[in-house]
Tab-separated table of C-alpha atoms in Angstrom:
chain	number	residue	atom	x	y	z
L	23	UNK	CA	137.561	63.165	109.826
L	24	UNK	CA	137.504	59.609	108.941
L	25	UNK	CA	139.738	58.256	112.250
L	26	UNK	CA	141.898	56.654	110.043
L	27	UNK	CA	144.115	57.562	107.374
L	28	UNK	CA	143.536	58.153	103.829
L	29	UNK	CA	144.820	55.323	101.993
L	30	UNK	CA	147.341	56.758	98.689
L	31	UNK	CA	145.078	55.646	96.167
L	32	UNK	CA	141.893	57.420	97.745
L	33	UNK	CA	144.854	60.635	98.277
L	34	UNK	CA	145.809	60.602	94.936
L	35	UNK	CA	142.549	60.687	93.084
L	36	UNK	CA	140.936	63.073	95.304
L	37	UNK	CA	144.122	65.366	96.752
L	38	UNK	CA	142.671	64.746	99.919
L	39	UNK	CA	145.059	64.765	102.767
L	40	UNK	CA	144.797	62.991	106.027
L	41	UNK	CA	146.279	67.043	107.108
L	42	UNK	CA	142.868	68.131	105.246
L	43	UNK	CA	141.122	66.284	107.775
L	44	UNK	CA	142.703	66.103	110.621
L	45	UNK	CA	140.104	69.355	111.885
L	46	UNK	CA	137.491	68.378	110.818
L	47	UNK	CA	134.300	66.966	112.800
L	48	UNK	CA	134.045	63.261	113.546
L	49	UNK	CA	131.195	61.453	111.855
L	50	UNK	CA	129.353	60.630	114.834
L	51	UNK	CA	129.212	64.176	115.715
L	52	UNK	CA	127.438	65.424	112.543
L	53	UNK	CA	125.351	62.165	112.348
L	54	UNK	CA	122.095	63.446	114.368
L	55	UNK	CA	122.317	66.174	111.381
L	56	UNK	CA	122.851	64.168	108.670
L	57	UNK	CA	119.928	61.976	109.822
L	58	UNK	CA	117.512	65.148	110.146
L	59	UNK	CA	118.737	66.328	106.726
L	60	UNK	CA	117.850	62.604	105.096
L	61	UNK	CA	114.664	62.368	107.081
L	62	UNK	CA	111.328	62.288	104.516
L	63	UNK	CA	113.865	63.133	101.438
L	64	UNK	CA	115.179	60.955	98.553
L	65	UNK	CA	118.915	60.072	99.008
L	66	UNK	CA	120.273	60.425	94.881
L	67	UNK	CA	124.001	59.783	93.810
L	68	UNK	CA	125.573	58.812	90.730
L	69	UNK	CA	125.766	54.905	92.193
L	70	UNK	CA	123.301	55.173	94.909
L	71	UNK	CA	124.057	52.078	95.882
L	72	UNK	CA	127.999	52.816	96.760
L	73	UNK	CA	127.584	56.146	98.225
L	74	UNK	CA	124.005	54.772	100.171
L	75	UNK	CA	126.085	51.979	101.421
L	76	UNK	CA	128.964	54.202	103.369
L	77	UNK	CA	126.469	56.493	104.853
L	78	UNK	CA	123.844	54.297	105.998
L	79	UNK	CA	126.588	52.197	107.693
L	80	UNK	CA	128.338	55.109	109.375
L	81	UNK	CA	124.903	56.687	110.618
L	82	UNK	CA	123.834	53.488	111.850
L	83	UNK	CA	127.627	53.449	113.664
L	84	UNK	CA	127.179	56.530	115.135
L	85	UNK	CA	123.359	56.183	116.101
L	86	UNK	CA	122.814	52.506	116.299
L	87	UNK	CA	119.692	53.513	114.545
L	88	UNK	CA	119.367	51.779	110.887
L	89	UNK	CA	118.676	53.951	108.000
L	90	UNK	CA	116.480	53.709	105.816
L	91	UNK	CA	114.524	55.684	103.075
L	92	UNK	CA	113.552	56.395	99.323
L	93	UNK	CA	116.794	56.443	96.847
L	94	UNK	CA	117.316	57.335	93.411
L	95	UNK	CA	120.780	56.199	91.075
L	96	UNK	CA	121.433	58.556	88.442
L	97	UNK	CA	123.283	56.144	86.835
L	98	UNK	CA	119.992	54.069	86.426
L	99	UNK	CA	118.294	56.707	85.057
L	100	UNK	CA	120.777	57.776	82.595
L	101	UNK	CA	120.277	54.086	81.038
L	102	UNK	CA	117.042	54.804	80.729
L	103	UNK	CA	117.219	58.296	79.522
L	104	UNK	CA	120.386	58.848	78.049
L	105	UNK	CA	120.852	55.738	75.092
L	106	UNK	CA	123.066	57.446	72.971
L	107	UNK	CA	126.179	57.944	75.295
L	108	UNK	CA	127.924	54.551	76.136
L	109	UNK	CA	129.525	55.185	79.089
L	110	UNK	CA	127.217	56.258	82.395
L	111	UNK	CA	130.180	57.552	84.467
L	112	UNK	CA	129.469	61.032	85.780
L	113	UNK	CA	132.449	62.186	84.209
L	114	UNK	CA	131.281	60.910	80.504
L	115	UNK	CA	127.401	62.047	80.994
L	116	UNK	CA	128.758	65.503	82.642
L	117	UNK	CA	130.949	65.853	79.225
L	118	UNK	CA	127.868	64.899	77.255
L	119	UNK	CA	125.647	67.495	79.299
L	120	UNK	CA	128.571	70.438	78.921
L	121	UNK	CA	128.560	69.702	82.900
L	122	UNK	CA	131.160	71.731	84.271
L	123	UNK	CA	133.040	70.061	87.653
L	124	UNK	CA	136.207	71.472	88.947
L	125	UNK	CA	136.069	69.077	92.457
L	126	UNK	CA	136.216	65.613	90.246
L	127	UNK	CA	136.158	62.544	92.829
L	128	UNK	CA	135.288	65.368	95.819
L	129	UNK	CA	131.926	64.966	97.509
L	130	UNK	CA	130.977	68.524	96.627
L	131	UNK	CA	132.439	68.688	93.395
L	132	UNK	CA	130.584	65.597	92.449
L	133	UNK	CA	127.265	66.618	94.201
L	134	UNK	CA	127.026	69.606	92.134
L	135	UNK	CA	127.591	67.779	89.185
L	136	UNK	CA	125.210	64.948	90.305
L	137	UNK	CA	122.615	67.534	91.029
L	138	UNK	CA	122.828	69.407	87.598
L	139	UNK	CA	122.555	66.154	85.653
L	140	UNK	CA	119.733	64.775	87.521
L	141	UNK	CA	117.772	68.482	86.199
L	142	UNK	CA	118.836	67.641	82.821
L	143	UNK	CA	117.189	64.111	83.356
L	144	UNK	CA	114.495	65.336	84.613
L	145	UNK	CA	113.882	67.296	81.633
L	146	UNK	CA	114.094	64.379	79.131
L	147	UNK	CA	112.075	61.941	82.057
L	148	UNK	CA	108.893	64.807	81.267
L	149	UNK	CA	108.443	63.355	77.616
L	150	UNK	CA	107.772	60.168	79.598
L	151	UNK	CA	104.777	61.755	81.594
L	152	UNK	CA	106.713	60.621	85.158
L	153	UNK	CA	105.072	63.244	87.685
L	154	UNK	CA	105.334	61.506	90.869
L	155	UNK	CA	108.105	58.826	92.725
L	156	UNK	CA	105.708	55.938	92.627
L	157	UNK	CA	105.267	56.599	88.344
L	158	UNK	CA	109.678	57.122	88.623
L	159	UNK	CA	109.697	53.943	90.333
L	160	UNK	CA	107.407	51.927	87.588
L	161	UNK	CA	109.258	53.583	84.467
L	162	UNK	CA	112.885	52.504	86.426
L	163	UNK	CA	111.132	48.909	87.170
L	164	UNK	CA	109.863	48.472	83.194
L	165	UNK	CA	111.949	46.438	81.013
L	166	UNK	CA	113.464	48.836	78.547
L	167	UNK	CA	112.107	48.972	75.041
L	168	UNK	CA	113.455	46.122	72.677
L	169	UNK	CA	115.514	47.481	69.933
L	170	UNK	CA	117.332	45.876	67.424
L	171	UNK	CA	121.343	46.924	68.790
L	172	UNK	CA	124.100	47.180	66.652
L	173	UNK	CA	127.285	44.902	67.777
L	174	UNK	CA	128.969	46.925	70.334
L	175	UNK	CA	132.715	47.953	69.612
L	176	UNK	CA	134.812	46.713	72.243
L	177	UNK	CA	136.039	49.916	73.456
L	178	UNK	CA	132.810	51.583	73.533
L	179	UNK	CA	131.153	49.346	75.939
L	180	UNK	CA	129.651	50.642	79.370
L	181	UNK	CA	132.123	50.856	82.419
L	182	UNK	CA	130.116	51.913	85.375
């Protein structure tokens, strides 16, 4: 229950209704949970940094403990591992994948999907010889190889 309501835009994309949520548990009274759950883990999304940003800020509201920890973009990792698709969106690299995702723009719907493409990264990151977070974080931190690119056609350029 976000304490507020859900603006039309937000409504529209997601078909979330502020009578969806009107049940459902406040944020501050799942936050010791959520905390546990994050503690010693890696927090990944598809756009870390949005989705990092919201629930970092909320647990810290509901704590008034900052949160902190290891995180890992999908998105980011897709540049790296995924060249021949020119959009990162999840909804382009799930296509690419044969992802399936009936929940599009829902947090589950989306975590499943974010959780089957990160395998599928995974399994091209191994011809890369990454086997532990601190070699993930050096391949992520290396400039990317220097190829000679084609002009890019307007339409096909990257929207993430």
């Amino acid at each position: 229950n976000p304490e507020r309501s859900i603006p039309p835009f937000i409504s529209r994309l997601t078909n979330i209704t502020d009578a969806m949520v009107r049940d459902a548990p406040r944020f501050a009274e799942i936050a010791p949970e959520v905390r546990r759950l994050l503690a010693g883990r890696v927090f990944v999304a598809h756009n870390v940094a949005f989705d990092w940003r919201f629930v970092s800020h909320e647990l810290e509201r509901a704590t008034g403990e900052p949160c902190e920890g290891p995180r890992l973009c999908t998105v980011r990792l897709a540049r790296r591992l995924v060249p021949e698709v020119s959009s990162r969106s999840l909804g382009s690299l799930s296509e690419f994948f044969g992802i399936e995702n009936e929940a599009r723009h829902r947090a589950l719907g989306d975590a499943k999907a974010t959780v089957e493409l990160l395998g599928r990264l995974f399994e091209r990151l191994d011809e890369h010889e990454v086997e532990s977070w601190e070699a993930l974080d050096a391949f992520l931190s290396r400039s990317p190889s220097r190829r000679r690119r084609r002009r890019a056609n307007p339409r096909s350029i990257e929207r993430v």
